[in-house]
mmCIF file of C-alpha atoms in Angstrom:
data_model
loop_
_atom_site.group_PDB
_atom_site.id
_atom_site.type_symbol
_atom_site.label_atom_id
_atom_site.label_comp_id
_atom_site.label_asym_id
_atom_site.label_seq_id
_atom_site.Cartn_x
_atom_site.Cartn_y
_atom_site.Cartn_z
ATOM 1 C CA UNK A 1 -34.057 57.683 57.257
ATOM 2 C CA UNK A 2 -30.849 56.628 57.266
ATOM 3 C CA UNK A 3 -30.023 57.089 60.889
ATOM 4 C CA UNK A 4 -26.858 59.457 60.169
ATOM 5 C CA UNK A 5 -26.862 62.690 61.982
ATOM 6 C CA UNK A 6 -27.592 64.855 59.957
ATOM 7 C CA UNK A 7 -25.330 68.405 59.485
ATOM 8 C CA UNK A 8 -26.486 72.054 58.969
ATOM 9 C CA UNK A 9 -25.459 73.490 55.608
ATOM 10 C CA UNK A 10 -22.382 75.511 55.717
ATOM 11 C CA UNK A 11 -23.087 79.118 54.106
ATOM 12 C CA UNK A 12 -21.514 82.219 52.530
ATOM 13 C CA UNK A 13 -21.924 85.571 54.134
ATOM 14 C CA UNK A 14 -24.074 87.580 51.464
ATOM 15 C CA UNK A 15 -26.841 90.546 52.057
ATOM 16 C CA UNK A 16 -29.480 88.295 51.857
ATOM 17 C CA UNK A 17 -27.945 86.609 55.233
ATOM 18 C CA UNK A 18 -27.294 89.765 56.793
ATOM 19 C CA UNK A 19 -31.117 90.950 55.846
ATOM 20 C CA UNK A 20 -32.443 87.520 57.151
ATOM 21 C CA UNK A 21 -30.248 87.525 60.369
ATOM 22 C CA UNK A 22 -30.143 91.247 61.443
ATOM 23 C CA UNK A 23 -33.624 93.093 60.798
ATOM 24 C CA UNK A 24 -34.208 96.643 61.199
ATOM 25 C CA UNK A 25 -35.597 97.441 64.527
ATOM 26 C CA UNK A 26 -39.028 99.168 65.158
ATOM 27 C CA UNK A 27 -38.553 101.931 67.501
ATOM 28 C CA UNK A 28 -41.456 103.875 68.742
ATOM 29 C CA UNK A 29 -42.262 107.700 68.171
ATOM 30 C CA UNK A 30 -41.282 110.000 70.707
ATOM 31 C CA UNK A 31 -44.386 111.892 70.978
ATOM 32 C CA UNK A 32 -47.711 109.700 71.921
ATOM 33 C CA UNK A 33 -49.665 111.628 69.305
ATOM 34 C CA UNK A 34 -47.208 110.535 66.652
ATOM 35 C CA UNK A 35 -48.729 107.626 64.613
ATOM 36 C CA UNK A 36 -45.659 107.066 62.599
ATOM 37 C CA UNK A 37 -43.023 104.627 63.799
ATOM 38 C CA UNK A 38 -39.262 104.315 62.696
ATOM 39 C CA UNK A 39 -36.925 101.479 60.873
ATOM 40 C CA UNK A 40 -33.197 101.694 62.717
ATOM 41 C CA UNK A 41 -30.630 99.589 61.854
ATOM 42 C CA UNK A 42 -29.103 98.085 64.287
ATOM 43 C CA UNK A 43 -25.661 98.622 65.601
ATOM 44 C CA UNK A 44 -24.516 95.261 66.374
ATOM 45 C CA UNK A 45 -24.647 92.591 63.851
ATOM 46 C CA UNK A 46 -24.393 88.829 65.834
ATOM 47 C CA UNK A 47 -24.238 85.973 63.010
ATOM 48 C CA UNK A 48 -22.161 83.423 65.483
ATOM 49 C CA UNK A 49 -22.854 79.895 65.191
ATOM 50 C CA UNK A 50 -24.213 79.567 61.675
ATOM 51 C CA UNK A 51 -22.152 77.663 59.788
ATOM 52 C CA UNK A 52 -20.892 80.119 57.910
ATOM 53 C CA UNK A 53 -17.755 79.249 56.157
ATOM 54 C CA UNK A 54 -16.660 82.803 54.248
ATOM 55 C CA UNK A 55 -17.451 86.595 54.028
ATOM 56 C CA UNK A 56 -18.814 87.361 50.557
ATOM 57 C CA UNK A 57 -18.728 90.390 48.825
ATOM 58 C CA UNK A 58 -21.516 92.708 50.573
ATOM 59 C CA UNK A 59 -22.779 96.090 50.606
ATOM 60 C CA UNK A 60 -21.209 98.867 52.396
ATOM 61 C CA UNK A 61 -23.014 99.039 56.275
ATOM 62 C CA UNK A 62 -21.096 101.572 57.979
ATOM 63 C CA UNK A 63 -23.614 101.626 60.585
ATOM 64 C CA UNK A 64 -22.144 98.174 61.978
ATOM 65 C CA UNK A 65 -20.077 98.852 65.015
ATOM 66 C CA UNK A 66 -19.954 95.889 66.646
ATOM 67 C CA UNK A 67 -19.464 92.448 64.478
ATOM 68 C CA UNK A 68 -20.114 88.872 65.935
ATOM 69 C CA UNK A 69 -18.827 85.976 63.812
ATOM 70 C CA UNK A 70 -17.528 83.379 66.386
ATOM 71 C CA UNK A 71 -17.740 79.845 66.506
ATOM 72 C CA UNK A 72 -18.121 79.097 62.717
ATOM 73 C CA UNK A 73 -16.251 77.595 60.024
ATOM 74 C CA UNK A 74 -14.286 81.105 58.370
ATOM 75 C CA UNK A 75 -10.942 79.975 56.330
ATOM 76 C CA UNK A 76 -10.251 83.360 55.715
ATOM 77 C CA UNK A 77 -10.732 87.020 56.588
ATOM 78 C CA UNK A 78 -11.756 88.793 53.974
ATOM 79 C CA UNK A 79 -14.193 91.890 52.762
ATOM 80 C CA UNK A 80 -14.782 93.172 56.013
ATOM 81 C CA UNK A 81 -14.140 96.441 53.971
ATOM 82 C CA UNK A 82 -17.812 97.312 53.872
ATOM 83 C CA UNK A 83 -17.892 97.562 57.312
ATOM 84 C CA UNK A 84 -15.976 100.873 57.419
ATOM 85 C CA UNK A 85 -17.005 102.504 61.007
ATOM 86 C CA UNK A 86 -16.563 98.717 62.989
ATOM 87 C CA UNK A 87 -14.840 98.756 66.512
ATOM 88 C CA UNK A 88 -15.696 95.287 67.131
ATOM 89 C CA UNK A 89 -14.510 91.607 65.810
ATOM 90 C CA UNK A 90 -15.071 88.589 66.943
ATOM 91 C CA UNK A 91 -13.888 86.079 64.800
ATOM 92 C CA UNK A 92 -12.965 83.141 67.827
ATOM 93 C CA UNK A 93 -13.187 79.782 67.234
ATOM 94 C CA UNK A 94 -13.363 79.571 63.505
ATOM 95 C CA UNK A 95 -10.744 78.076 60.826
ATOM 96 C CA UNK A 96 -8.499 80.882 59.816
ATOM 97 C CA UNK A 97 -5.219 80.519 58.871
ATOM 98 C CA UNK A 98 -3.834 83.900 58.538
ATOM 99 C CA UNK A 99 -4.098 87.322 59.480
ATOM 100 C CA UNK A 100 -4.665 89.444 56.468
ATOM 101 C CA UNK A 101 -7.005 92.138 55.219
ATOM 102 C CA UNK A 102 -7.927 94.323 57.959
ATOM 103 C CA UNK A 103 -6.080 97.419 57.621
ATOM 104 C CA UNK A 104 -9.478 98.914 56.074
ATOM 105 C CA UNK A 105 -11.145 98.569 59.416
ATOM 106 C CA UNK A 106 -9.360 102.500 60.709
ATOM 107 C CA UNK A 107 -11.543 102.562 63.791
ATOM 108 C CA UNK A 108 -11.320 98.602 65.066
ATOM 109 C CA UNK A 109 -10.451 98.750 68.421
ATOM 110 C CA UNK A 110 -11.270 95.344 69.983
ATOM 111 C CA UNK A 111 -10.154 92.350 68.175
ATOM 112 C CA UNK A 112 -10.613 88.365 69.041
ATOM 113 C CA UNK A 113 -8.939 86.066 66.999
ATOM 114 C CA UNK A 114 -8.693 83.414 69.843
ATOM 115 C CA UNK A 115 -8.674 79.565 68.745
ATOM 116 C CA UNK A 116 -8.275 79.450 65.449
ATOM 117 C CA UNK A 117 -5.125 78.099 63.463
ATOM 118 C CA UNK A 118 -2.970 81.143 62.980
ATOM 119 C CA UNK A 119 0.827 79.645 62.791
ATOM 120 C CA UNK A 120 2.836 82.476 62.220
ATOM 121 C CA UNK A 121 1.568 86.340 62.875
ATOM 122 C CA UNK A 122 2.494 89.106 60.564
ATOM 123 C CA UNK A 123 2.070 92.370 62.878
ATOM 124 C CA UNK A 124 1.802 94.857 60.476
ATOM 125 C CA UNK A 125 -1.570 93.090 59.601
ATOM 126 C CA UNK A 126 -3.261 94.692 62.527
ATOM 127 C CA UNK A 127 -4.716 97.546 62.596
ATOM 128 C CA UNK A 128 -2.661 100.211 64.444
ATOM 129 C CA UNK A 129 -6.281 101.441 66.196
ATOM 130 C CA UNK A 130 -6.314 98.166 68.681
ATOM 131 C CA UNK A 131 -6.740 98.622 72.080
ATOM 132 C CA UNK A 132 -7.911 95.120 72.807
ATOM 133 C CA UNK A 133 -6.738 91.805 71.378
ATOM 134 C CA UNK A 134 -6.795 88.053 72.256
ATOM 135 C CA UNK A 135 -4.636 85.535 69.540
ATOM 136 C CA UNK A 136 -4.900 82.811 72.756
ATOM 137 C CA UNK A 137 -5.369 79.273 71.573
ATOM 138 C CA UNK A 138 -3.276 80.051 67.746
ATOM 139 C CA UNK A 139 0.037 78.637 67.526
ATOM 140 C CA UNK A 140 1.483 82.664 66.495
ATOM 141 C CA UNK A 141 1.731 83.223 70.685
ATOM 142 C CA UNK A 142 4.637 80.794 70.705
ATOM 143 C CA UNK A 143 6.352 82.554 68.129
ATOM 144 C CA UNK A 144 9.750 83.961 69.442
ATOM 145 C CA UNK A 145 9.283 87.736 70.276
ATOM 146 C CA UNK A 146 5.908 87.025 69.911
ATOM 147 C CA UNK A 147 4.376 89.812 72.658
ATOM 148 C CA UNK A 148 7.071 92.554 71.624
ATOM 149 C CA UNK A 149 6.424 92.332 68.276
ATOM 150 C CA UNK A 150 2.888 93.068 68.994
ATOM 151 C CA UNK A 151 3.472 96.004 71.554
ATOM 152 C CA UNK A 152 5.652 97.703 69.183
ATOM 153 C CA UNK A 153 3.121 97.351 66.216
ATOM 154 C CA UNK A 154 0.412 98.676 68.132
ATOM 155 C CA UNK A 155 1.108 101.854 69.375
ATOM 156 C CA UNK A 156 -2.445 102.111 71.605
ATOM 157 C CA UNK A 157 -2.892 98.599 72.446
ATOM 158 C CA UNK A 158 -4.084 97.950 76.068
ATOM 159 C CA UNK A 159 -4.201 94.635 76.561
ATOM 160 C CA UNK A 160 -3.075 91.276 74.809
ATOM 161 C CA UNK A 161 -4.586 87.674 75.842
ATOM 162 C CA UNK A 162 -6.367 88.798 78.522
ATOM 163 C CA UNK A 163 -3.302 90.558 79.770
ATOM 164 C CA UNK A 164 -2.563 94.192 80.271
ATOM 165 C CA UNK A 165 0.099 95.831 78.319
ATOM 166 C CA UNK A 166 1.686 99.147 80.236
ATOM 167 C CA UNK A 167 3.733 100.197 77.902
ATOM 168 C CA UNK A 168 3.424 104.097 76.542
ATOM 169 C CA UNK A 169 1.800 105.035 79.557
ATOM 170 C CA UNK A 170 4.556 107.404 80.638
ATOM 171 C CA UNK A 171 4.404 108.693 76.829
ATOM 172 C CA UNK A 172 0.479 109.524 77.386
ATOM 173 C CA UNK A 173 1.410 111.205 80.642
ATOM 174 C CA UNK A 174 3.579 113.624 78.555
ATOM 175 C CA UNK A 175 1.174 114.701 76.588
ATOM 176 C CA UNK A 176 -0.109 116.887 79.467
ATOM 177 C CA UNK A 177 -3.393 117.745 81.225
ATOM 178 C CA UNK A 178 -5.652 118.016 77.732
ATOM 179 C CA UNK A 179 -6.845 114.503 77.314
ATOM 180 C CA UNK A 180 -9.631 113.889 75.619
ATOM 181 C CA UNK A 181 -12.989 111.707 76.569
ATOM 182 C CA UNK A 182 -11.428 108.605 75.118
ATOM 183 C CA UNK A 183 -7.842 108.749 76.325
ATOM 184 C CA UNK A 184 -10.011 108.536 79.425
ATOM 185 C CA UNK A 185 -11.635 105.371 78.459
ATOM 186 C CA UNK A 186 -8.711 103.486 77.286
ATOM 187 C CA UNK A 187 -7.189 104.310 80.817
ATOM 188 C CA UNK A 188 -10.223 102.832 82.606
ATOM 189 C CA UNK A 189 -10.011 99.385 80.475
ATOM 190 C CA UNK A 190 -7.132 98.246 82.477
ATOM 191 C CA UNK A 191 -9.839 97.697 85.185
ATOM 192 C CA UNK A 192 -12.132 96.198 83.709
ATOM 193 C CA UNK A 193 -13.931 93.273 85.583
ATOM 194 C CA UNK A 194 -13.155 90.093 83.517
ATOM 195 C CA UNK A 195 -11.404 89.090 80.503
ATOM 196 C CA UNK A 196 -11.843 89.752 76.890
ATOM 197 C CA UNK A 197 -14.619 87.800 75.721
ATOM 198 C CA UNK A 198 -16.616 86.943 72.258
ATOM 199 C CA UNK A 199 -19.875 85.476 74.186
ATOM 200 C CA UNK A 200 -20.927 89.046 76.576
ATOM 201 C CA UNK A 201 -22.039 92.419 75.118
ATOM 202 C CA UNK A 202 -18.794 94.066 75.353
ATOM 203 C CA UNK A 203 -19.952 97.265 74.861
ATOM 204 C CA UNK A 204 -22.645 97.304 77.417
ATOM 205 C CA UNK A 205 -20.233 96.119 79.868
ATOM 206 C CA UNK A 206 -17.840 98.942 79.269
ATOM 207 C CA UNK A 207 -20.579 101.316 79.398
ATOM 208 C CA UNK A 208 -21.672 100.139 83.034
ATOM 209 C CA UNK A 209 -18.223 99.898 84.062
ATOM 210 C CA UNK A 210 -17.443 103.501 83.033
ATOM 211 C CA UNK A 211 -20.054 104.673 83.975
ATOM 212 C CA UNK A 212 -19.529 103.579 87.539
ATOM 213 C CA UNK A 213 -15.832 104.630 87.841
ATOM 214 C CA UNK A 214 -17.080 108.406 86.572
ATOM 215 C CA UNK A 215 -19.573 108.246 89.727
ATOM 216 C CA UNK A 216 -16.544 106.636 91.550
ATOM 217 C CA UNK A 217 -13.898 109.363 90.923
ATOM 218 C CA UNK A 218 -16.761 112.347 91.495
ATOM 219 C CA UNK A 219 -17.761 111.202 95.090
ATOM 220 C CA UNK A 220 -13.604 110.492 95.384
ATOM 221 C CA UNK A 221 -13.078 113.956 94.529
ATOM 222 C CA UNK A 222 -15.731 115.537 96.829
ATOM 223 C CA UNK A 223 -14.736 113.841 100.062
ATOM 224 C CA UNK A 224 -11.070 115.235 98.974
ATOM 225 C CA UNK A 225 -12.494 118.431 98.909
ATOM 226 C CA UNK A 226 -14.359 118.474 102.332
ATOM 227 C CA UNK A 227 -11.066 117.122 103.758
ATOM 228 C CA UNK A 228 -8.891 120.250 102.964
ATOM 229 C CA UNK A 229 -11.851 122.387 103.983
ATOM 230 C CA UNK A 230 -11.907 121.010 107.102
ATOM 231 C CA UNK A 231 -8.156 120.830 107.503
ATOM 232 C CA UNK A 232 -8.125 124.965 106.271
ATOM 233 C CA UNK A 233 -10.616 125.373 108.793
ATOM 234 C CA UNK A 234 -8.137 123.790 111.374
ATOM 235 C CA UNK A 235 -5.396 125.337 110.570
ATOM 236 C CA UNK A 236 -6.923 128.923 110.700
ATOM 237 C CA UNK A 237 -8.369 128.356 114.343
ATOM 238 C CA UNK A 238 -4.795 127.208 115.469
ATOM 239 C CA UNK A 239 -3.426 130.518 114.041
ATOM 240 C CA UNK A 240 -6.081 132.662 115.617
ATOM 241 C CA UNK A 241 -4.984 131.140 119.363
ATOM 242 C CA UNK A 242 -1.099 131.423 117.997
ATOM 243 C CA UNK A 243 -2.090 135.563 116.797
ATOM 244 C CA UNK A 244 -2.090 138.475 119.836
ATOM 245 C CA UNK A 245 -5.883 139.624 120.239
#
């Protein structure tokens, strides 16, 4: 009435928020003669964009791996605890100050802090699990010894602000021929298409892009073969006009 724009409410982070946001999905039965259908929870949780202003206390939802909270008005981080099995933050473009309370998070792997107003970065805040993380836009990447504080923090990181970090590859190579499925994976992130970002399923993407450079390196490996066949093949006929009859 007035004439004055007026402004969304800015909320807490509670269950009943979660429950309103994120509903269970209905997933069909696997057999057509099955009339009963099935409640999942869904992995990834998006809440970006809703004015929320802090994380309440909630109930424990380990079945959250992925965790989208960018572009809304968070001071602080804070009881992300419940979310004990997340590999997945996005917290860009909100209000936080500091970088505090995430050691819980054992298994977080990809991290974006980007544009927020971080001064001063206290690396043993991170979780040593990080592959992935972007602090671009906070005033912390101006901090002297800002990128080698990181890199030595985080034993497994990959990349930093969009760039890739090399160091502890020899050190993997050591380790010797028995790497596991998800040494593998890390490797392949160097090359992945574009940068870290909060607004693309991240996870999808990987999953194409893996997928892909498995299908890459198995044709690779089968042309490789069929060269030193052929090349075994040429070598024996030159032996066989070298050898007396």
């Amino acid at each position: 009435p007035t004439g004055c724009e007026q402004t969304s409410p800015r909320v807490t982070l509670t269950d009943s928020v979660i429950a309103t946001r994120n509903l269970p999905q209905l997933v069909e039965p696997p057999h057509p003669e099955s009339q009963s259908t099935e409640l999942v929870t869904p992995s990834t949780m998006r809440l970006d964009r809703e004015n929320i202003r802090a994380i309440g206390e909630l109930r424990s939802l380990p079945n959250i791996h992925s965790l989208y909270l960018q572009q809304n008005h968070i001071e602080k981080i804070e009881n992300l605890g419940c979310f004990p099995n997340l590999r997945f933050l996005s917290l860009a473009g909100n209000r936080i100050r500091r970088v505090e309370n995430l050691q819980p998070l054992q298994h977080l792997h990809f991290l974006d802090l980007s544009h927020n107003q971080i001064q001063m970065l206290d690396p043993d805040e991170l979780p040593c699990s990080l592959r992935l993380l972007d602090l671009t836009g906070n005033e912390c990447t101006h901090q002297h010894g800002y990128r080698e504080l990181v890199v030595e923090a985080l034993p497994h990181l990959l990349q930093l602000d969009s760039q890739p970090v090399r160091s502890g590859v020899g050190e993997e190579e050591e380790e010797g021929a028995s790497s596991s499925i998800e040494d593998e994976d890390d490797e392949l992130l160097f090359e992945l298409s574009g940068p870290f970002t909060a607004d693309k399923d991240f996870f999808a993407d990987l999953h194409r892009q893996l997928t892909g450079r498995s299908q890459w390196r198995r044709r690779e490996a089968l042309e490789e073969h069929q060269t030193r066949l052929e090349e075994l093949e040429e070598l024996q006929e030159r032996r066989g006009l070298l050898l007396p009859p």
